[in-house]
Amino acid sequence: MGAGVNYMPSLGTTRASAVEQELRRMILSGELAPGERLRQVELAQRFAVSTTPVREALGALSRQGLVRHDPQRGAVVFMPTFDDVHENYELRIVLEPMATELAAKAIDDKELERLDS
């Protein structure tokens, strides 16, 4: 994962939040691959922080669904299974028509005119 970099957060940002943001970027960009193990000590060294902000960042990413905690491997980048993808589409089949209906009920004439142009 590379050499340690002094990872100082911007003003008003905690170290955990800064680590979380960078890990999110790395996951979403594919720099950290699905299924890749995320070791707290290595990440702490990489970002030149203690393991506490790393643990907090991993917890936040886990709550967001980007990281899973595997009992044998620890924290890993989420890799959806076929069942995960299927469940996601089943939910979308139900929710998207409902969202469309609610949006259609809420739109006003001015907005409709803007969409027509």
mmCIF file of C-alpha atoms in Angstrom:
data_model
loop_
_atom_site.group_PDB
_atom_site.id
_atom_site.type_symbol
_atom_site.label_atom_id
_atom_site.label_comp_id
_atom_site.label_asym_id
_atom_site.label_seq_id
_atom_site.Cartn_x
_atom_site.Cartn_y
_atom_site.Cartn_z
ATOM 1 C CA MET A 1 0.000 0.000 0.000
ATOM 2 C CA GLY A 2 2.947 2.342 -0.213
ATOM 3 C CA ALA A 3 5.138 4.261 2.173
ATOM 4 C CA GLY A 4 3.828 6.251 5.111
ATOM 5 C CA VAL A 5 2.594 9.719 4.301
ATOM 6 C CA ASN A 6 1.983 12.348 6.937
ATOM 7 C CA TYR A 7 -1.763 12.595 6.527
ATOM 8 C CA MET A 8 -2.797 15.819 8.231
ATOM 9 C CA PRO A 9 -6.501 16.622 7.881
ATOM 10 C CA SER A 10 -7.678 20.035 6.750
ATOM 11 C CA LEU A 11 -8.884 22.494 9.348
ATOM 12 C CA GLY A 12 -12.129 21.289 10.941
ATOM 13 C CA THR A 13 -11.658 17.679 9.814
ATOM 14 C CA THR A 14 -10.756 14.915 12.247
ATOM 15 C CA ARG A 15 -8.038 12.416 11.398
ATOM 16 C CA ALA A 16 -10.648 9.645 11.294
ATOM 17 C CA SER A 17 -12.751 11.662 8.862
ATOM 18 C CA ALA A 18 -9.737 12.425 6.673
ATOM 19 C CA VAL A 19 -8.723 8.741 6.613
ATOM 20 C CA GLU A 20 -12.338 7.767 5.861
ATOM 21 C CA GLN A 21 -12.494 10.205 2.935
ATOM 22 C CA GLU A 22 -9.239 8.930 1.456
ATOM 23 C CA LEU A 23 -10.187 5.276 1.884
ATOM 24 C CA ARG A 24 -13.590 5.980 0.280
ATOM 25 C CA ARG A 25 -11.825 7.608 -2.667
ATOM 26 C CA MET A 26 -9.461 4.644 -2.983
ATOM 27 C CA ILE A 27 -12.328 2.129 -2.882
ATOM 28 C CA LEU A 28 -14.527 3.998 -5.357
ATOM 29 C CA SER A 29 -11.616 4.540 -7.761
ATOM 30 C CA GLY A 30 -10.700 0.849 -7.662
ATOM 31 C CA GLU A 31 -7.304 1.543 -6.118
ATOM 32 C CA LEU A 32 -8.466 -0.799 -3.356
ATOM 33 C CA ALA A 33 -10.042 -3.801 -5.048
ATOM 34 C CA PRO A 34 -13.231 -5.598 -3.959
ATOM 35 C CA GLY A 35 -12.309 -8.320 -1.490
ATOM 36 C CA GLU A 36 -8.999 -6.652 -0.584
ATOM 37 C CA ARG A 37 -8.083 -6.967 3.072
ATOM 38 C CA LEU A 38 -7.712 -3.695 4.989
ATOM 39 C CA ARG A 39 -5.190 -4.079 7.795
ATOM 40 C CA GLN A 40 -5.437 -1.393 10.479
ATOM 41 C CA VAL A 41 -1.722 -1.304 11.278
ATOM 42 C CA GLU A 42 -0.707 -1.001 7.605
ATOM 43 C CA LEU A 43 -3.272 1.728 6.988
ATOM 44 C CA ALA A 44 -2.167 3.604 10.108
ATOM 45 C CA GLN A 45 1.427 3.493 8.862
ATOM 46 C CA ARG A 46 0.388 4.592 5.373
ATOM 47 C CA PHE A 47 -1.491 7.632 6.699
ATOM 48 C CA ALA A 48 0.938 8.285 9.575
ATOM 49 C CA VAL A 49 -1.800 8.096 12.196
ATOM 50 C CA SER A 50 -2.549 5.767 15.091
ATOM 51 C CA THR A 51 -4.851 2.800 14.601
ATOM 52 C CA THR A 52 -7.720 4.594 16.385
ATOM 53 C CA PRO A 53 -8.662 6.919 13.469
ATOM 54 C CA VAL A 54 -8.255 3.972 11.075
ATOM 55 C CA ARG A 55 -10.602 1.821 13.170
ATOM 56 C CA GLU A 56 -13.139 4.689 13.287
ATOM 57 C CA ALA A 57 -12.851 5.209 9.515
ATOM 58 C CA LEU A 58 -13.351 1.505 8.822
ATOM 59 C CA GLY A 59 -16.415 1.501 11.074
ATOM 60 C CA ALA A 60 -17.910 4.450 9.180
ATOM 61 C CA LEU A 61 -17.157 2.814 5.817
ATOM 62 C CA SER A 62 -18.723 -0.393 7.084
ATOM 63 C CA ARG A 63 -21.922 1.465 8.004
ATOM 64 C CA GLN A 64 -21.920 2.915 4.474
ATOM 65 C CA GLY A 65 -21.614 -0.555 2.955
ATOM 66 C CA LEU A 66 -18.167 -0.045 1.412
ATOM 67 C CA VAL A 67 -16.324 -2.288 3.889
ATOM 68 C CA ARG A 68 -17.375 -5.582 5.439
ATOM 69 C CA HIS A 69 -15.977 -7.246 8.529
ATOM 70 C CA ASP A 70 -15.131 -10.859 7.808
ATOM 71 C CA PRO A 71 -14.587 -12.998 10.947
ATOM 72 C CA GLN A 72 -11.534 -14.723 9.424
ATOM 73 C CA ARG A 73 -9.999 -11.854 7.434
ATOM 74 C CA GLY A 74 -10.974 -8.702 9.324
ATOM 75 C CA ALA A 75 -12.027 -5.649 7.345
ATOM 76 C CA VAL A 76 -12.286 -6.144 3.581
ATOM 77 C CA VAL A 77 -13.467 -3.973 0.709
ATOM 78 C CA PHE A 78 -17.055 -4.969 -0.022
ATOM 79 C CA MET A 79 -17.468 -7.352 -2.942
ATOM 80 C CA PRO A 80 -21.125 -7.878 -3.802
ATOM 81 C CA THR A 81 -22.356 -11.405 -4.357
ATOM 82 C CA PHE A 82 -24.957 -12.362 -6.948
ATOM 83 C CA ASP A 83 -27.557 -12.358 -4.166
ATOM 84 C CA ASP A 84 -26.543 -8.813 -3.122
ATOM 85 C CA VAL A 85 -26.948 -7.533 -6.681
ATOM 86 C CA HIS A 86 -30.230 -9.407 -7.135
ATOM 87 C CA GLU A 87 -31.618 -7.975 -3.889
ATOM 88 C CA ASN A 88 -30.585 -4.487 -4.970
ATOM 89 C CA TYR A 89 -32.489 -4.805 -8.242
ATOM 90 C CA GLU A 90 -35.529 -6.284 -6.501
ATOM 91 C CA LEU A 91 -35.635 -3.227 -4.229
ATOM 92 C CA ARG A 92 -35.195 -0.861 -7.167
ATOM 93 C CA ILE A 93 -38.097 -2.525 -9.010
ATOM 94 C CA VAL A 94 -40.338 -1.551 -6.094
ATOM 95 C CA LEU A 95 -38.865 1.842 -5.188
ATOM 96 C CA GLU A 96 -38.277 3.493 -8.574
ATOM 97 C CA PRO A 97 -41.942 3.550 -9.698
ATOM 98 C CA MET A 98 -42.930 4.866 -6.272
ATOM 99 C CA ALA A 99 -40.294 7.619 -6.473
ATOM 100 C CA THR A 100 -41.429 8.531 -9.974
ATOM 101 C CA GLU A 101 -45.053 8.771 -8.837
ATOM 102 C CA LEU A 102 -44.146 10.983 -5.875
ATOM 103 C CA ALA A 103 -42.008 13.243 -8.091
ATOM 104 C CA ALA A 104 -44.811 13.526 -10.664
ATOM 105 C CA LYS A 105 -47.274 14.552 -7.960
ATOM 106 C CA ALA A 106 -44.899 17.198 -6.621
ATOM 107 C CA ILE A 107 -43.960 18.880 -9.916
ATOM 108 C CA ASP A 108 -45.550 22.243 -10.731
ATOM 109 C CA ASP A 109 -46.495 23.814 -14.073
ATOM 110 C CA LYS A 110 -43.434 26.062 -14.149
ATOM 111 C CA GLU A 111 -41.126 23.070 -13.764
ATOM 112 C CA LEU A 112 -43.042 21.157 -16.468
ATOM 113 C CA GLU A 113 -42.582 24.092 -18.837
ATOM 114 C CA ARG A 114 -38.858 24.130 -18.097
ATOM 115 C CA LEU A 115 -38.631 20.388 -18.844
ATOM 116 C CA ASP A 116 -40.517 20.816 -22.125
ATOM 117 C CA SER A 117 -38.041 23.387 -23.424
#
